[in-house]
Amino acid sequence: MLKTVVGSYPAFPQEPSSVSSKIADLFGSYDRYKPALELAVHDQIKAGIDLISDGQVRGDMIEAFAGKIPGMTVEGNISKIVGKIKPLPHSLGASDLKLTINTAKKISNEFDKSELLIKGKFNENFKGVKGIVTGPTTLVLSCRIEGFYDKDKKDDAIIDLAWALKKEVEYLEEAGAAVIQIDEPFLSTGVADINTAKKAVEIVTKDINVPVSMHVCGGIGSVFNDLLGFKVDIVDCEFAGLPENIHALESSNLRGKKIGFGCIDTKKEEVETTEDVSDLIKMGIDLIGEENMIIDPDCGMRMLSRETAFAKLKTMTEAVEWLS
Ligand SMILES: [Zn+2]
């Protein structure tokens, strides 16, 4: 089974310390987040993750987009929509994605060499990097609408944002993303309009040639069947922090989709035992079959300590090894 992460990793921006980095800082070319990204890549590879991320080290999943996309802004810690949402003239994440691929290649010569899909099945020997965007529904519902759009009718903003994110996803694919992941945690909250969300995800992923995953953490009991109707290849959910989610798999017709099987609780510092994780994965295998499972933690790991995040990833990959 392919092992991946949801995205974020504990990030420690580093102030310039060497003479050359201090000089670079004077000229505005020192990047505090580059060491944090390299550390996230290093830890993921060392823990045995196949499909890694850039660690999303530059900020949280809302502000990283709301602070940059035309029509959106961040004031204090409030994200706002203040004008018509338009695509960015340049990519937000492509250079970090390229840096992640290059860093990974330096650490391991297995990266970026194999095909992710072989005859429609995921290649378990695959090593690559995923590109991640926050979904249009989650982004709009996390913002205060203060201009251009009607406060009570968020659909127009969601669709405009979908077109803006489509451009970003194209940049990420071009930069070498093996998978595109759309984070839509708001779809499990009951406040999102599923039909608009579905239409928006279809816009974002239109003409994308790599597999698309949609991450929806939270309770999925009432929406799982709807999620399986989205035009994506992988639906990624949490099963460790919310064990009752497993019931959603019991009688589901997956309609050709793979399930991202979150099996590590990312909300608590306590590291689970390999046995507990492998038992949970085994329950998933019994319900939907190993060939339909991609193994990952429940959600991003930003809020954990680095030691805990690494130990949890290592436990997860060991649990998968036990079962293979
Ligand atoms: Zn999540």
Tab-separated table of C-alpha atoms and ligand atoms in Angstrom:
chain	number	residue	atom	x	y	z
A	1	MET	CA	0.000	0.000	0.000
A	2	LEU	CA	1.171	3.461	-0.911
A	3	LYS	CA	2.035	5.642	2.099
A	4	THR	CA	1.480	9.381	2.039
A	5	VAL	CA	0.834	12.410	4.268
A	6	VAL	CA	-2.049	14.863	4.229
A	7	GLY	CA	0.272	17.845	3.989
A	8	SER	CA	1.496	20.043	6.797
A	9	TYR	CA	4.507	19.268	8.987
A	10	PRO	CA	5.839	21.108	12.087
A	11	ALA	CA	7.655	24.120	10.627
A	12	PHE	CA	10.552	26.058	12.077
A	13	PRO	CA	11.548	29.057	9.985
A	14	GLN	CA	15.261	29.699	10.466
A	15	GLU	CA	16.830	33.105	10.913
A	16	PRO	CA	20.014	33.609	8.884
A	17	SER	CA	23.045	32.380	10.854
A	18	SER	CA	25.955	31.975	8.431
A	19	VAL	CA	27.741	34.969	6.905
A	20	SER	CA	26.471	34.117	3.425
A	21	SER	CA	22.864	33.790	4.601
A	22	LYS	CA	23.126	37.128	6.477
A	23	ILE	CA	24.378	38.809	3.317
A	24	ALA	CA	21.573	37.159	1.320
A	25	ASP	CA	19.110	38.478	3.909
A	26	LEU	CA	20.405	42.032	3.442
A	27	PHE	CA	19.602	41.741	-0.250
A	28	GLY	CA	16.202	40.213	0.482
A	29	SER	CA	17.060	36.846	-1.057
A	30	TYR	CA	17.280	34.749	2.124
A	31	ASP	CA	14.304	32.391	2.525
A	32	ARG	CA	13.567	31.513	6.186
A	33	TYR	CA	11.185	28.768	5.140
A	34	LYS	CA	13.580	26.853	2.878
A	35	PRO	CA	15.311	25.055	5.801
A	36	ALA	CA	11.854	24.199	7.239
A	37	LEU	CA	10.778	22.709	3.906
A	38	GLU	CA	14.015	20.709	3.604
A	39	LEU	CA	13.565	19.376	7.124
A	40	ALA	CA	9.980	18.294	6.382
A	41	VAL	CA	11.142	16.503	3.217
A	42	HIS	CA	14.003	14.831	5.061
A	43	ASP	CA	11.767	13.568	7.892
A	44	GLN	CA	9.079	12.241	5.558
A	45	ILE	CA	11.583	10.267	3.488
A	46	LYS	CA	13.371	8.971	6.584
A	47	ALA	CA	10.014	7.802	7.986
A	48	GLY	CA	9.347	5.833	4.784
A	49	ILE	CA	6.657	8.004	3.136
A	50	ASP	CA	6.271	7.338	-0.620
A	51	LEU	CA	4.202	10.326	-1.727
A	52	ILE	CA	5.510	13.319	0.207
A	53	SER	CA	4.480	16.995	0.497
A	54	ASP	CA	6.437	20.231	0.859
A	55	GLY	CA	5.305	20.296	4.506
A	56	GLN	CA	3.136	23.391	3.854
A	57	VAL	CA	5.635	25.324	5.961
A	58	ARG	CA	4.724	28.856	4.850
A	59	GLY	CA	1.518	29.286	6.806
A	60	ASP	CA	-1.891	27.849	7.433
A	61	MET	CA	-4.039	26.492	4.615
A	62	ILE	CA	-6.385	29.493	4.538
A	63	GLU	CA	-4.010	32.451	4.922
A	64	ALA	CA	-1.448	31.012	2.494
A	65	PHE	CA	-4.056	31.434	-0.279
A	66	ALA	CA	-6.256	34.257	1.046
A	67	GLY	CA	-3.194	36.463	1.540
A	68	LYS	CA	-2.181	36.192	-2.119
A	69	ILE	CA	-5.134	35.603	-4.453
A	70	PRO	CA	-6.453	38.826	-6.072
A	71	GLY	CA	-9.787	39.784	-4.479
A	72	MET	CA	-8.813	38.244	-1.133
A	73	THR	CA	-6.807	39.592	1.788
A	74	VAL	CA	-5.778	38.828	5.347
A	75	GLU	CA	-6.127	41.517	8.021
A	76	GLY	CA	-4.884	40.588	11.480
A	77	ASN	CA	-5.832	36.961	11.477
A	78	ILE	CA	-9.083	37.419	9.591
A	79	SER	CA	-9.235	36.292	5.972
A	80	LYS	CA	-11.514	38.401	3.821
A	81	ILE	CA	-12.957	38.602	0.333
A	82	VAL	CA	-12.838	42.253	-0.684
A	83	GLY	CA	-13.210	42.227	-4.467
A	84	LYS	CA	-13.727	40.004	-7.489
A	85	ILE	CA	-11.589	36.872	-7.143
A	86	LYS	CA	-9.192	36.413	-10.051
A	87	PRO	CA	-6.401	33.965	-10.912
A	88	LEU	CA	-2.881	34.827	-9.785
A	89	PRO	CA	-0.504	35.945	-12.506
A	90	HIS	CA	2.088	33.496	-11.128
A	91	SER	CA	2.090	30.284	-9.108
A	92	LEU	CA	1.951	30.223	-5.313
A	93	GLY	CA	3.337	26.750	-4.795
A	94	ALA	CA	5.254	25.646	-7.902
A	95	SER	CA	8.684	26.790	-6.727
A	96	ASP	CA	8.266	24.989	-3.366
A	97	LEU	CA	7.115	21.903	-5.241
A	98	LYS	CA	10.234	21.970	-7.416
A	99	LEU	CA	12.414	22.537	-4.342
A	100	THR	CA	10.721	19.543	-2.686
A	101	ILE	CA	11.386	17.308	-5.706
A	102	ASN	CA	15.030	18.413	-5.896
A	103	THR	CA	15.565	18.012	-2.135
A	104	ALA	CA	13.959	14.553	-2.229
A	105	LYS	CA	16.148	13.497	-5.160
A	106	LYS	CA	19.285	14.510	-3.235
A	107	ILE	CA	18.244	12.382	-0.249
A	108	SER	CA	16.965	9.370	-2.150
A	109	ASN	CA	17.694	8.349	-5.717
A	110	GLU	CA	14.317	6.609	-5.963
A	111	PHE	CA	12.330	9.842	-6.315
A	112	ASP	CA	10.495	10.825	-9.435
A	113	LYS	CA	11.610	7.790	-11.413
A	114	SER	CA	8.659	5.422	-11.463
A	115	GLU	CA	5.074	5.712	-12.673
A	116	LEU	CA	2.352	6.264	-10.076
A	117	LEU	CA	-0.235	4.281	-12.006
A	118	ILE	CA	0.467	0.996	-13.716
A	119	LYS	CA	-2.513	-0.369	-15.653
A	120	GLY	CA	-4.848	1.726	-13.491
A	121	LYS	CA	-3.373	0.436	-10.229
A	122	PHE	CA	-1.191	2.384	-7.833
A	123	ASN	CA	2.439	1.328	-8.046
A	124	GLU	CA	3.585	0.532	-4.508
A	125	ASN	CA	7.188	1.321	-5.388
A	126	PHE	CA	6.301	4.839	-6.446
A	127	LYS	CA	8.120	7.787	-4.885
A	128	GLY	CA	6.964	11.309	-5.677
A	129	VAL	CA	5.607	14.631	-4.473
A	130	LYS	CA	2.010	15.855	-4.257
A	131	GLY	CA	0.785	19.367	-5.003
A	132	ILE	CA	-1.820	20.729	-2.579
A	133	VAL	CA	-4.417	23.477	-2.760
A	134	THR	CA	-7.099	24.442	-0.273
A	135	GLY	CA	-10.483	23.780	-1.842
A	136	PRO	CA	-12.655	26.661	-3.095
A	137	THR	CA	-15.581	25.881	-0.771
A	138	THR	CA	-13.406	25.659	2.345
A	139	LEU	CA	-11.528	28.827	1.426
A	140	VAL	CA	-14.648	30.924	0.788
A	141	LEU	CA	-16.458	29.648	3.889
A	142	SER	CA	-13.384	30.548	5.978
A	143	CYS	CA	-13.450	34.158	4.775
A	144	ARG	CA	-15.565	37.136	5.677
A	145	ILE	CA	-17.215	38.557	2.540
A	146	GLU	CA	-16.764	42.359	2.569
A	147	GLY	CA	-16.937	43.298	-1.075
A	148	PHE	CA	-18.162	42.441	-4.572
A	149	TYR	CA	-20.089	39.264	-3.642
A	150	ASP	CA	-23.410	39.004	-1.863
A	151	LYS	CA	-22.799	37.838	1.729
A	152	ASP	CA	-25.738	35.440	1.590
A	153	LYS	CA	-24.876	33.950	-1.760
A	154	LYS	CA	-21.424	32.483	-1.604
A	155	ASP	CA	-21.717	30.284	-4.728
A	156	ASP	CA	-20.429	32.980	-7.091
A	157	ALA	CA	-17.305	33.511	-4.984
A	158	ILE	CA	-16.727	29.728	-4.785
A	159	ILE	CA	-16.948	29.340	-8.563
A	160	ASP	CA	-14.646	32.337	-9.250
A	161	LEU	CA	-12.160	30.940	-6.744
A	162	ALA	CA	-12.369	27.539	-8.452
A	163	TRP	CA	-11.190	29.148	-11.716
A	164	ALA	CA	-8.351	30.889	-9.851
A	165	LEU	CA	-7.291	27.621	-8.211
A	166	LYS	CA	-7.528	25.749	-11.519
A	167	LYS	CA	-4.677	27.953	-12.781
A	168	GLU	CA	-2.616	27.139	-9.652
A	169	VAL	CA	-3.257	23.407	-10.079
A	170	GLU	CA	-2.022	23.657	-13.685
A	171	TYR	CA	1.193	25.309	-12.430
A	172	LEU	CA	1.640	22.505	-9.875
A	173	GLU	CA	1.123	19.785	-12.466
A	174	GLU	CA	3.622	21.457	-14.766
A	175	ALA	CA	6.135	21.706	-11.886
A	176	GLY	CA	6.018	17.918	-11.453
A	177	ALA	CA	3.236	17.109	-8.986
A	178	ALA	CA	2.489	13.370	-9.080
A	179	VAL	CA	-0.925	13.895	-7.481
A	180	ILE	CA	-3.036	16.998	-6.956
A	181	GLN	CA	-4.752	17.206	-3.590
A	182	ILE	CA	-7.674	19.484	-2.823
A	183	ASP	CA	-8.336	20.098	0.869
A	184	GLU	CA	-12.054	20.460	1.539
A	185	PRO	CA	-12.592	19.847	5.283
A	186	PHE	CA	-15.711	22.067	5.244
A	187	LEU	CA	-17.586	19.398	3.279
A	188	SER	CA	-18.021	17.370	6.463
A	189	THR	CA	-19.381	20.247	8.537
A	190	GLY	CA	-22.896	20.428	7.105
A	191	VAL	CA	-22.547	24.140	6.201
A	192	ALA	CA	-21.277	23.632	2.639
A	193	ASP	CA	-23.474	23.320	-0.427
A	194	ILE	CA	-22.393	19.962	-1.845
A	195	ASN	CA	-23.577	20.675	-5.403
A	196	THR	CA	-21.642	23.946	-5.625
A	197	ALA	CA	-18.611	22.250	-4.036
A	198	LYS	CA	-18.818	19.468	-6.620
A	199	LYS	CA	-19.087	21.906	-9.514
A	200	ALA	CA	-16.125	23.883	-8.136
A	201	VAL	CA	-13.898	20.809	-7.741
A	202	GLU	CA	-14.739	19.838	-11.316
A	203	ILE	CA	-13.540	23.262	-12.503
A	204	VAL	CA	-10.319	23.041	-10.456
A	205	THR	CA	-9.409	19.625	-11.841
A	206	LYS	CA	-10.593	20.084	-15.426
A	207	ASP	CA	-7.972	18.798	-17.894
A	208	ILE	CA	-5.568	17.710	-15.137
A	209	ASN	CA	-3.701	14.561	-16.166
A	210	VAL	CA	-2.429	13.337	-12.791
A	211	PRO	CA	-4.656	11.628	-10.182
A	212	VAL	CA	-6.676	13.987	-7.975
A	213	SER	CA	-7.268	13.432	-4.276
A	214	MET	CA	-9.798	15.256	-2.098
A	215	HIS	CA	-9.093	15.466	1.634
A	216	VAL	CA	-12.152	15.794	3.874
A	217	CYS	CA	-11.456	15.336	7.567
A	218	GLY	CA	-14.217	15.357	10.162
A	219	GLY	CA	-17.282	13.141	10.476
A	220	ILE	CA	-18.258	11.723	7.076
A	221	GLY	CA	-21.247	9.570	8.035
A	222	SER	CA	-23.827	11.755	6.299
A	223	VAL	CA	-21.729	12.963	3.342
A	224	PHE	CA	-19.527	10.026	2.333
A	225	ASN	CA	-21.798	8.913	-0.477
A	226	ASP	CA	-21.897	12.467	-1.820
A	227	LEU	CA	-18.078	12.632	-1.684
A	228	LEU	CA	-17.873	9.467	-3.779
A	229	GLY	CA	-19.822	11.343	-6.453
A	230	PHE	CA	-17.087	13.981	-6.882
A	231	LYS	CA	-14.914	13.846	-9.977
A	232	VAL	CA	-11.733	12.840	-8.122
A	233	ASP	CA	-9.674	9.640	-7.992
A	234	ILE	CA	-9.046	9.477	-4.257
A	235	VAL	CA	-11.292	10.460	-1.334
A	236	ASP	CA	-9.174	10.953	1.777
A	237	CYS	CA	-10.783	10.807	5.244
A	238	GLU	CA	-9.891	10.317	8.902
A	239	PHE	CA	-10.476	6.993	10.613
A	240	ALA	CA	-8.226	7.155	13.721
A	241	GLY	CA	-9.541	10.281	15.516
A	242	LEU	CA	-13.112	9.451	14.445
A	243	PRO	CA	-13.303	5.635	14.497
A	244	GLU	CA	-17.046	5.753	13.695
A	245	ASN	CA	-16.152	6.952	10.183
A	246	ILE	CA	-15.250	3.349	9.331
A	247	HIS	CA	-18.985	2.521	9.161
A	248	ALA	CA	-19.200	4.705	6.064
A	249	LEU	CA	-17.038	2.132	4.261
A	250	GLU	CA	-19.267	-0.787	5.199
A	251	SER	CA	-21.804	-0.621	2.445
A	252	SER	CA	-20.300	1.875	0.069
A	253	ASN	CA	-19.987	1.535	-3.645
A	254	LEU	CA	-16.598	3.191	-4.173
A	255	ARG	CA	-17.392	3.838	-7.859
A	256	GLY	CA	-13.770	3.166	-8.856
A	257	LYS	CA	-12.315	5.514	-6.252
A	258	LYS	CA	-9.438	4.815	-3.903
A	259	ILE	CA	-9.714	5.756	-0.252
A	260	GLY	CA	-7.076	7.767	1.553
A	261	PHE	CA	-7.197	5.937	4.848
A	262	GLY	CA	-6.260	8.253	7.729
A	263	CYS	CA	-4.997	5.932	10.455
A	264	ILE	CA	-2.988	8.239	12.729
A	265	ASP	CA	-4.677	10.668	15.131
A	266	THR	CA	-3.091	14.039	14.351
A	267	LYS	CA	-4.901	15.852	17.163
A	268	LYS	CA	-3.093	14.172	20.038
A	269	GLU	CA	0.576	14.112	20.959
A	270	GLU	CA	0.461	10.547	22.235
A	271	VAL	CA	2.031	8.222	19.677
A	272	GLU	CA	-0.109	5.189	18.885
A	273	THR	CA	1.310	1.654	18.908
A	274	THR	CA	2.169	-0.115	15.674
A	275	GLU	CA	-0.296	-2.802	16.656
A	276	ASP	CA	-3.211	-0.374	17.048
A	277	VAL	CA	-2.471	1.250	13.690
A	278	SER	CA	-2.138	-2.057	11.881
A	279	ASP	CA	-5.415	-3.281	13.454
A	280	LEU	CA	-7.190	-0.184	12.132
A	281	ILE	CA	-5.689	-0.584	8.642
A	282	LYS	CA	-6.716	-4.248	8.701
A	283	MET	CA	-10.334	-3.196	9.343
A	284	GLY	CA	-10.129	-0.979	6.262
A	285	ILE	CA	-8.626	-3.767	4.145
A	286	ASP	CA	-11.395	-6.159	5.196
A	287	LEU	CA	-14.043	-3.657	4.110
A	288	ILE	CA	-12.696	-2.255	0.842
A	289	GLY	CA	-9.623	-4.294	-0.115
A	290	GLU	CA	-5.937	-3.428	0.048
A	291	GLU	CA	-5.908	-2.366	-3.618
A	292	ASN	CA	-8.269	0.507	-2.785
A	293	MET	CA	-6.317	1.902	0.163
A	294	ILE	CA	-3.726	4.647	0.395
A	295	ILE	CA	-2.367	5.022	3.902
A	296	ASP	CA	-1.922	8.406	5.577
A	297	PRO	CA	-2.463	10.292	8.848
A	298	ASP	CA	-5.915	11.771	9.610
A	299	CYS	CA	-4.918	15.345	8.791
A	300	GLY	CA	-1.958	17.719	8.641
A	301	MET	CA	0.672	17.510	11.413
A	302	ARG	CA	1.472	21.213	11.857
A	303	MET	CA	0.250	21.362	15.465
A	304	LEU	CA	2.383	18.450	16.695
A	305	SER	CA	5.978	18.611	17.880
A	306	ARG	CA	8.547	17.487	15.319
A	307	GLU	CA	9.481	14.443	17.444
A	308	THR	CA	5.844	13.345	17.681
A	309	ALA	CA	5.110	13.951	14.001
A	310	PHE	CA	8.120	11.892	12.966
A	311	ALA	CA	7.362	9.085	15.462
A	312	LYS	CA	3.746	8.929	14.235
A	313	LEU	CA	4.782	8.690	10.576
A	314	LYS	CA	7.325	5.998	11.423
A	315	THR	CA	4.694	4.010	13.368
A	316	MET	CA	2.370	4.282	10.372
A	317	THR	CA	4.923	2.962	7.859
A	318	GLU	CA	5.888	0.145	10.230
A	319	ALA	CA	2.242	-0.840	10.565
A	320	VAL	CA	1.970	-1.040	6.755
A	321	GLU	CA	5.129	-3.170	6.615
A	322	TRP	CA	3.675	-5.546	9.205
A	323	LEU	CA	0.705	-6.120	6.921
A	324	SER	CA	2.611	-6.662	3.705
B	1	ZN	ZN	-7.760	17.702	7.529
